[in-house]
Tab-separated table of C-alpha atoms and ligand atoms in Angstrom:
chain	number	residue	atom	x	y	z
A	797	MET	CA	-223.879	4.053	141.343
A	798	PRO	CA	-220.732	5.218	143.093
A	799	THR	CA	-217.398	3.237	142.470
A	800	THR	CA	-215.409	1.470	145.076
A	801	THR	CA	-212.672	4.327	144.670
A	802	GLU	CA	-215.213	6.659	144.912
A	803	GLN	CA	-216.510	5.500	148.221
A	804	VAL	CA	-213.088	5.732	149.727
A	805	LEU	CA	-212.041	9.324	148.455
A	806	THR	CA	-212.925	12.299	150.749
A	807	GLU	CA	-214.520	15.580	148.967
A	808	GLU	CA	-211.231	17.019	148.835
A	809	GLU	CA	-209.255	13.972	147.226
A	810	GLN	CA	-212.229	13.977	144.683
A	811	GLN	CA	-211.473	17.548	143.850
A	812	ALA	CA	-207.889	16.976	143.951
A	813	HIS	CA	-208.389	14.136	141.206
A	814	PHE	CA	-210.591	16.409	139.286
A	815	ASP	CA	-207.941	19.366	139.254
A	816	ALA	CA	-204.784	16.767	138.339
A	817	LEU	CA	-207.386	15.456	135.290
A	818	ILE	CA	-208.073	18.845	134.261
A	819	GLU	CA	-204.249	20.252	134.634
A	820	ALA	CA	-203.177	17.030	132.562
A	821	ASP	CA	-205.423	17.821	129.932
A	822	GLN	CA	-207.525	14.781	130.311
A	823	ARG	CA	-211.069	13.978	129.612
A	824	ILE	CA	-213.475	14.061	132.594
A	825	GLU	CA	-216.191	11.632	132.046
A	826	PRO	CA	-220.149	11.067	133.180
A	827	ARG	CA	-218.852	8.408	135.281
A	828	ASP	CA	-216.347	10.960	136.810
A	829	TRP	CA	-217.231	12.727	140.154
A	830	MET	CA	-216.859	16.954	139.102
A	831	PRO	CA	-218.024	19.929	141.274
A	832	GLU	CA	-221.452	21.080	141.388
A	833	LYS	CA	-220.479	24.127	139.410
A	834	TYR	CA	-218.400	22.633	136.305
A	835	ARG	CA	-221.605	20.051	136.332
A	836	LYS	CA	-224.213	23.571	136.156
A	837	THR	CA	-221.875	25.463	133.902
A	838	LEU	CA	-221.737	22.479	130.895
A	839	ILE	CA	-225.506	22.188	131.246
A	840	ARG	CA	-225.657	25.753	131.008
A	841	GLN	CA	-223.579	26.104	127.917
A	842	ILE	CA	-224.506	22.576	126.015
A	843	SER	CA	-228.274	23.468	126.821
A	844	GLN	CA	-227.860	26.728	125.228
A	845	HIS	CA	-225.638	25.475	122.118
A	846	ALA	CA	-228.456	23.229	121.839
A	847	HIS	CA	-231.301	25.517	121.670
A	848	SER	CA	-229.499	27.470	119.245
A	849	GLU	CA	-228.559	24.793	116.766
A	850	ILE	CA	-232.665	23.999	116.886
A	851	ILE	CA	-234.146	27.632	116.994
A	852	GLY	CA	-231.555	28.486	114.123
A	853	MET	CA	-233.273	26.134	111.821
A	854	GLN	CA	-235.932	28.737	111.446
A	855	PRO	CA	-234.165	31.305	109.445
A	856	GLU	CA	-232.697	29.247	106.945
A	857	ALA	CA	-236.059	26.913	106.676
A	858	ASN	CA	-237.773	29.887	105.757
A	859	TRP	CA	-236.447	29.928	102.172
A	860	ILE	CA	-236.752	26.192	101.764
A	861	THR	CA	-239.830	26.898	99.603
A	862	ARG	CA	-238.645	29.364	97.499
A	863	ALA	CA	-234.963	28.510	96.925
A	864	PRO	CA	-234.079	29.895	93.527
A	865	SER	CA	-233.400	25.807	91.875
A	866	LEU	CA	-233.631	22.362	92.740
A	867	LYS	CA	-229.514	22.061	93.790
A	868	ARG	CA	-230.187	25.000	96.570
A	869	LYS	CA	-233.002	23.562	97.726
A	870	ALA	CA	-231.552	20.144	97.887
A	871	ILE	CA	-228.511	21.814	99.909
A	872	LEU	CA	-230.437	23.705	101.773
A	873	ILE	CA	-232.692	20.957	103.434
A	874	ALA	CA	-229.193	19.166	103.894
A	875	LYS	CA	-228.093	21.896	105.954
A	876	VAL	CA	-231.197	22.661	107.771
A	877	GLN	CA	-231.161	18.597	109.042
A	878	ASP	CA	-227.690	18.898	109.788
A	879	GLU	CA	-228.495	21.703	112.271
A	880	ALA	CA	-231.405	19.803	114.053
A	881	GLY	CA	-228.847	16.644	114.145
A	882	HIS	CA	-226.617	18.676	115.746
A	883	GLY	CA	-228.916	19.622	118.187
A	884	LEU	CA	-229.476	16.327	119.046
A	885	TYR	CA	-226.148	15.103	119.795
A	886	LEU	CA	-225.738	18.166	122.196
A	887	TYR	CA	-228.965	17.336	124.329
A	888	SER	CA	-227.822	14.212	124.409
A	889	ALA	CA	-224.185	15.551	125.593
A	890	ALA	CA	-226.259	17.285	128.479
A	891	GLN	CA	-228.649	14.560	129.254
A	892	THR	CA	-225.513	12.711	130.823
A	893	LEU	CA	-225.186	15.444	133.000
A	894	GLY	CA	-228.576	14.683	134.753
A	895	ILE	CA	-230.738	16.994	133.286
A	896	SER	CA	-233.722	15.406	131.160
A	897	ARG	CA	-234.651	16.570	127.595
A	898	GLU	CA	-238.107	17.480	128.783
A	899	GLU	CA	-236.433	20.031	131.473
A	900	MET	CA	-234.399	21.487	128.501
A	901	THR	CA	-237.303	21.823	125.974
A	902	ASP	CA	-239.563	23.407	128.851
A	903	ALA	CA	-237.033	26.038	129.540
A	904	LEU	CA	-236.926	27.069	125.729
A	905	ILE	CA	-240.693	26.753	124.894
A	906	GLU	CA	-241.441	28.534	128.153
A	907	GLY	CA	-238.710	31.399	127.049
A	908	ARG	CA	-236.584	30.639	130.408
A	909	ALA	CA	-233.581	29.485	128.202
A	910	ARG	CA	-231.106	31.307	126.463
A	911	TYR	CA	-230.088	30.375	122.530
A	912	SER	CA	-228.019	32.355	120.249
A	913	SER	CA	-228.760	36.045	119.561
A	914	ILE	CA	-228.406	35.744	115.888
A	915	PHE	CA	-231.384	33.785	115.276
A	916	ASN	CA	-233.496	36.534	116.091
A	917	TYR	CA	-233.069	37.928	113.090
A	918	HIS	CA	-235.263	37.678	109.953
A	919	THR	CA	-234.082	36.800	106.351
A	920	PRO	CA	-236.120	39.001	103.822
A	921	SER	CA	-233.418	37.958	101.320
A	922	TRP	CA	-232.308	34.815	99.527
A	923	ALA	CA	-228.932	36.335	99.861
A	924	ASP	CA	-229.044	35.872	103.756
A	925	MET	CA	-228.770	32.203	103.313
A	926	GLY	CA	-225.367	33.025	101.853
A	927	ALA	CA	-224.513	35.630	104.422
A	928	ILE	CA	-225.912	32.948	107.001
A	929	GLY	CA	-223.573	30.464	105.952
A	930	TRP	CA	-220.805	32.201	105.262
A	931	LEU	CA	-220.850	34.397	108.489
A	932	VAL	CA	-223.259	32.742	110.941
A	933	ASP	CA	-221.693	29.303	110.487
A	934	GLY	CA	-217.938	30.874	109.654
A	935	ALA	CA	-218.204	32.420	113.385
A	936	ALA	CA	-219.884	28.827	114.590
A	937	ILE	CA	-216.280	27.275	113.198
A	938	CYS	CA	-214.555	29.505	115.043
A	939	ASN	CA	-216.098	29.354	118.094
A	940	GLN	CA	-216.541	25.694	118.008
A	941	VAL	CA	-213.009	24.297	116.930
A	942	PRO	CA	-211.513	24.791	120.079
A	943	LEU	CA	-214.454	23.265	121.893
A	944	CYS	CA	-213.840	20.113	120.259
A	945	ARG	CA	-211.002	19.863	123.108
A	946	ALA	CA	-213.465	20.743	126.082
A	947	SER	CA	-212.310	19.305	128.885
A	948	TYR	CA	-215.832	17.405	128.932
A	949	GLY	CA	-215.664	14.078	126.866
A	950	PRO	CA	-219.175	14.065	125.202
A	951	TYR	CA	-219.222	17.846	124.463
A	952	GLY	CA	-216.158	17.621	122.862
A	953	ARG	CA	-216.836	14.703	120.926
A	954	ALA	CA	-220.051	16.125	119.959
A	955	MET	CA	-218.495	18.900	118.578
A	956	VAL	CA	-215.891	17.141	116.310
A	957	ARG	CA	-218.656	16.144	114.448
A	958	ILE	CA	-220.599	19.174	114.459
A	959	CYS	CA	-217.645	20.797	113.039
A	960	LYS	CA	-216.703	18.967	110.042
A	961	GLU	CA	-220.488	19.471	108.620
A	962	GLU	CA	-220.147	23.292	109.717
A	963	SER	CA	-217.227	23.779	107.372
A	964	PHE	CA	-219.569	22.319	104.481
A	965	HIS	CA	-222.272	24.922	105.551
A	966	GLN	CA	-219.708	27.890	105.118
A	967	ARG	CA	-218.369	27.007	101.768
A	968	GLN	CA	-222.223	26.449	100.827
A	969	GLY	CA	-222.750	30.149	101.945
A	970	PHE	CA	-219.795	31.516	100.621
A	971	GLU	CA	-220.434	30.107	97.052
A	972	ILE	CA	-224.020	31.325	97.120
A	973	LEU	CA	-222.619	35.025	98.007
A	974	TYR	CA	-219.766	34.342	95.463
A	975	GLU	CA	-222.262	33.763	92.640
A	976	LEU	CA	-224.474	36.843	93.769
A	977	SER	CA	-221.307	39.555	94.015
A	978	HIS	CA	-220.331	37.890	90.470
A	979	GLY	CA	-223.452	38.411	88.764
A	980	THR	CA	-225.547	41.104	87.777
A	981	PRO	CA	-225.211	44.400	89.755
A	982	GLU	CA	-228.694	43.851	91.155
A	983	GLN	CA	-227.045	40.310	92.531
A	984	LYS	CA	-223.885	41.808	93.832
A	985	GLN	CA	-226.108	44.850	95.733
A	986	MET	CA	-228.320	41.951	97.151
A	987	ALA	CA	-225.392	40.230	99.004
A	988	GLN	CA	-223.909	43.625	100.002
A	989	GLU	CA	-227.106	44.419	101.666
A	990	SER	CA	-227.307	41.133	103.479
A	991	VAL	CA	-224.126	41.133	104.537
A	992	ASN	CA	-224.168	44.522	105.852
A	993	ARG	CA	-227.299	43.546	107.809
A	994	TRP	CA	-225.539	40.187	108.970
A	995	TYR	CA	-221.766	41.202	109.756
A	996	TRP	CA	-222.381	42.988	113.088
A	997	PRO	CA	-224.756	40.174	114.647
A	998	SER	CA	-222.225	37.790	113.821
A	999	LEU	CA	-219.277	39.322	115.546
A	1000	MET	CA	-222.216	39.504	118.758
A	1001	MET	CA	-222.379	35.704	118.501
A	1002	PHE	CA	-218.858	35.476	120.202
A	1003	GLY	CA	-220.697	37.288	123.793
A	1004	PRO	CA	-219.885	40.231	125.296
A	1005	SER	CA	-215.952	41.526	125.637
A	1006	ASP	CA	-213.598	39.812	128.105
A	1007	ASP	CA	-214.895	42.680	130.729
A	1008	ALA	CA	-218.031	42.209	130.625
A	1009	SER	CA	-217.756	38.107	130.013
A	1010	PRO	CA	-218.628	36.849	133.738
A	1011	ASN	CA	-218.448	33.176	133.008
A	1012	SER	CA	-215.107	33.016	130.713
A	1013	ALA	CA	-212.328	33.292	133.283
A	1014	GLN	CA	-214.242	30.308	135.129
A	1015	SER	CA	-214.948	28.311	131.750
A	1016	MET	CA	-211.454	28.793	130.773
A	1017	ALA	CA	-209.913	27.756	133.514
A	1018	TRP	CA	-211.767	24.586	133.403
A	1019	LYS	CA	-210.892	23.952	129.539
A	1020	ILE	CA	-214.631	24.186	128.508
A	1021	LYS	CA	-213.459	27.027	126.584
A	1022	ARG	CA	-209.767	27.459	125.623
A	1023	PHE	CA	-210.092	30.710	124.059
A	1024	SER	CA	-211.710	34.239	125.605
A	1025	ASN	CA	-214.850	35.753	123.263
A	1026	ASP	CA	-212.775	38.507	122.444
A	1027	GLU	CA	-209.490	36.344	121.021
A	1028	LEU	CA	-212.113	34.266	118.908
A	1029	ARG	CA	-213.855	37.386	117.779
A	1030	GLN	CA	-210.360	38.328	116.460
A	1031	ARG	CA	-209.615	35.177	114.666
A	1032	PHE	CA	-212.887	35.339	113.178
A	1033	VAL	CA	-212.421	38.781	111.754
A	1034	GLY	CA	-208.816	38.020	110.541
A	1035	MET	CA	-210.361	35.257	108.310
A	1036	CYS	CA	-213.285	37.604	106.976
A	1037	VAL	CA	-210.541	39.914	105.672
A	1038	PRO	CA	-209.362	38.238	102.503
A	1039	GLN	CA	-212.900	36.514	102.167
A	1040	PHE	CA	-214.542	40.130	101.718
A	1041	GLU	CA	-211.725	40.446	98.875
A	1042	ALA	CA	-212.425	37.624	97.209
A	1043	LEU	CA	-216.092	38.061	96.995
A	1044	GLY	CA	-215.492	41.830	95.573
A	1045	LEU	CA	-218.085	42.878	98.644
A	1046	GLU	CA	-216.979	45.895	101.311
A	1047	CYS	CA	-216.646	45.177	104.884
A	1048	PRO	CA	-219.239	47.071	106.949
A	1049	ASP	CA	-216.534	47.818	109.396
A	1050	LYS	CA	-215.414	51.244	107.970
A	1051	ASP	CA	-213.179	51.515	111.042
A	1052	LEU	CA	-211.471	48.232	110.891
A	1053	ARG	CA	-207.776	47.985	110.913
A	1054	TYR	CA	-204.854	46.398	111.534
A	1055	ASP	CA	-202.543	47.331	114.239
A	1056	GLU	CA	-198.852	45.775	113.181
A	1057	GLU	CA	-197.744	46.884	116.294
A	1058	THR	CA	-200.130	44.870	118.578
A	1059	GLY	CA	-200.938	42.164	115.796
A	1060	LYS	CA	-204.772	42.759	116.919
A	1061	TRP	CA	-207.871	43.908	114.617
A	1062	ILE	CA	-209.159	47.756	115.825
A	1063	LEU	CA	-212.931	47.112	115.354
A	1064	GLY	CA	-215.520	49.722	114.688
A	1065	GLU	CA	-218.113	49.846	118.152
A	1066	ILE	CA	-220.177	46.813	117.987
A	1067	ASP	CA	-224.157	48.254	119.415
A	1068	TRP	CA	-224.345	46.130	122.658
A	1069	ASP	CA	-227.341	47.664	123.068
A	1070	GLU	CA	-228.675	45.820	120.628
A	1071	PHE	CA	-227.515	42.792	121.701
A	1072	ASN	CA	-228.446	43.105	124.990
A	1073	ALA	CA	-232.096	44.380	124.051
A	1074	ILE	CA	-231.924	40.553	121.995
A	1075	LEU	CA	-230.757	38.864	125.564
A	1076	ASP	CA	-234.186	40.759	126.996
A	1077	GLY	CA	-236.031	38.759	124.298
A	1078	ARG	CA	-236.724	42.420	122.564
A	1079	GLY	CA	-234.883	41.555	119.231
A	1080	PRO	CA	-236.488	41.332	115.389
A	1081	ALA	CA	-237.516	37.889	115.714
A	1082	ASN	CA	-237.573	36.644	119.395
A	1083	THR	CA	-241.169	36.128	119.841
A	1084	ASP	CA	-241.627	34.478	116.320
A	1085	ARG	CA	-238.613	32.023	117.502
A	1086	ILE	CA	-240.278	30.901	120.487
A	1087	ARG	CA	-243.772	31.150	119.439
A	1088	ASN	CA	-242.962	28.798	116.464
A	1089	ARG	CA	-240.720	26.286	118.682
A	1090	ARG	CA	-243.480	25.859	121.023
A	1091	ASP	CA	-246.509	25.195	118.272
A	1092	ALA	CA	-243.751	22.547	116.437
A	1093	HIS	CA	-243.516	20.737	120.340
A	1094	GLU	CA	-247.532	20.817	120.598
A	1095	GLU	CA	-248.120	19.287	117.200
A	1096	GLY	CA	-245.429	16.845	117.553
A	1097	ALA	CA	-246.974	15.691	120.867
A	1098	TRP	CA	-248.695	13.032	119.073
A	1099	VAL	CA	-245.086	11.459	117.882
A	1100	ARG	CA	-243.936	11.626	121.358
A	1101	GLU	CA	-246.930	9.349	122.420
A	1102	ALA	CA	-246.979	6.812	119.633
A	1103	ALA	CA	-243.246	6.106	120.601
A	1104	VAL	CA	-243.771	5.873	124.571
A	1105	GLU	CA	-246.430	3.653	123.232
A	1106	TYR	CA	-244.252	1.621	121.155
A	1107	ALA	CA	-241.674	1.162	123.403
A	1108	ARG	CA	-244.225	-0.448	126.000
A	1109	LYS	CA	-245.408	-2.860	123.663
A	1110	GLN	CA	-242.173	-3.753	122.913
A	1111	ARG	CA	-241.321	-4.359	126.668
A	1112	GLU	CA	-244.586	-6.459	126.659
A	1113	ARG	CA	-243.733	-8.647	123.751
A	1114	GLN	CA	-240.357	-9.241	125.528
A	1115	ARG	CA	-242.006	-10.203	128.963
A	1116	PHE	CA	-244.304	-12.815	126.928
A	1117	ALA	CA	-241.526	-14.227	125.197
A	1118	ALA	CA	-239.285	-14.451	128.530
B	381	FAQ	N1	-226.386	35.576	122.418
B	381	FAQ	O1	-219.938	35.306	130.802
B	381	FAQ	P1	-220.257	34.741	128.913
B	381	FAQ	C1	-224.780	27.376	115.780
B	381	FAQ	C2	-224.875	35.133	127.378
B	381	FAQ	S1	-223.764	28.620	116.726
B	381	FAQ	C3	-227.338	34.647	123.638
B	381	FAQ	O2	-219.815	35.396	127.923
B	381	FAQ	P2	-219.840	31.950	127.805
B	381	FAQ	C4	-224.667	26.953	114.439
B	381	FAQ	C5	-224.330	34.004	128.159
B	381	FAQ	O3	-224.768	32.595	127.931
B	381	FAQ	C6	-224.672	29.219	117.886
B	381	FAQ	N2	-226.772	34.975	124.532
B	381	FAQ	O4	-220.862	33.504	128.675
B	381	FAQ	C7	-225.618	27.078	113.790
B	381	FAQ	C8	-224.301	34.221	129.481
B	381	FAQ	O5	-225.804	34.263	130.087
B	381	FAQ	P3	-226.089	33.097	131.107
B	381	FAQ	C9	-224.303	28.302	119.095
B	381	FAQ	C10	-225.539	35.272	125.103
B	381	FAQ	O6	-221.130	30.940	127.987
B	381	FAQ	C11	-225.264	27.691	112.311
B	381	FAQ	C12	-224.318	35.926	128.780
B	381	FAQ	O7	-224.291	36.324	128.092
B	381	FAQ	N3	-223.065	28.427	119.738
B	381	FAQ	O8	-225.856	27.276	116.240
B	381	FAQ	C13	-223.941	34.945	123.464
B	381	FAQ	O9	-219.091	31.967	129.089
B	381	FAQ	C14	-226.323	28.121	111.475
B	381	FAQ	C15	-222.741	36.303	129.703
B	381	FAQ	O10	-221.848	35.834	128.642
B	381	FAQ	C16	-222.643	28.540	120.942
B	381	FAQ	O11	-223.465	28.122	121.601
B	381	FAQ	C17	-224.787	35.059	122.848
B	381	FAQ	N4	-224.311	35.256	121.193
B	381	FAQ	O12	-219.789	32.454	126.912
B	381	FAQ	C18	-226.751	26.743	113.429
B	381	FAQ	C19	-221.352	27.714	121.122
B	381	FAQ	N5	-223.260	35.303	124.127
B	381	FAQ	O13	-226.069	31.693	130.786
B	381	FAQ	C20	-228.139	26.961	112.544
B	381	FAQ	C21	-221.086	27.498	122.661
B	381	FAQ	C22	-223.223	35.387	125.449
B	381	FAQ	O14	-225.011	33.724	132.107
B	381	FAQ	C23	-227.686	27.946	111.399
B	381	FAQ	N6	-221.212	28.497	123.473
B	381	FAQ	N7	-224.282	34.955	125.792
B	381	FAQ	O15	-227.446	33.880	131.480
B	381	FAQ	C24	-220.319	29.343	123.758
B	381	FAQ	O16	-218.903	29.108	123.385
B	381	FAQ	C25	-220.187	30.351	124.632
B	381	FAQ	O17	-221.428	29.966	125.731
B	381	FAQ	C26	-220.936	31.645	124.563
B	381	FAQ	C27	-220.881	32.291	125.434
B	381	FAQ	C28	-219.110	32.192	123.752
B	381	FAQ	C29	-221.925	31.861	123.662
């Protein structure tokens, strides 16, 4: 229902009001007028993010039954449950923009929606639980801390809680790798082998380089994104370098060096062909991920039907009581 103020404002005036709110670093809320492209961009990014959290449960869920101790199993279950919670906060945030949960779910299970490239790799080794926590959650934190200040209120607020939980995830991953890299030579080798596989894909999580990123400029002007893909990738690499040392592991990027003059890290070549193949659905685990999600959705149909029936009965009871 439009407010009285909205009824008397022209489209130009509404746009000017929106621009002024963005300029002043104020939040846009669901009740506010917003340009259609802003709304669509948010739906795109938030729903992709939500899908990533939900699909992102699969690589680690693979190790819940085989975690090496009860403590590790409890931590891993808690982490995977946290990711489900993140997905739900984010779906709720997207719903405030006028898209339904069903529409988003259908797009995912029909293979029409994107989710993070990183979750299309398999997890053959226990050390992968360490590398995912350290590198994948570490990259997620780098990318997501600035999103706590995203101009759209429900997204920014969801990100605050998510980031707190991601910090715990990152610490537990680092700790798994630390124990392995300070264990037997075989354990150290296992940690190194896993980090070798996850390092480059974790750099790809930040998206294409700035000159190949069609959405960045507008998203930054709208203060959805606060930093570019390359800026965040730089920040992440800078964070990893001393941590590689603490772990006693080698960084797989043999060309990595710090350029004192520009204050930037010079990275080796990222394999963008691999990244693009994953985005096209041709990554190592794309098919499994979508199939598993579709099966889980179908198997959960009875829960959704029961919830609808329960809500109907509650309404009926209230009608009789009135
Ligand atoms: N994977 O123009 P840009 C997690 C697509 S963390 C797949 O640069 P944008 C935690 C992009 O969508 C992972 N697709 O796009 C966790 C666009 O396609 P479209 C999730 C990618 O949006 C840890 C096209 O390429 N985090 O889940 C990727 O400005 C452990 C052009 O790219 C977020 O989603 C990629 N890596 O910047 C869970 C963070 N990169 O839609 C479980 C929020 C790009 O035009 C276990 N999202 N694309 O067809 C963002 O910050 C941004 O959306 C970026 C991409 C930075 C991902």
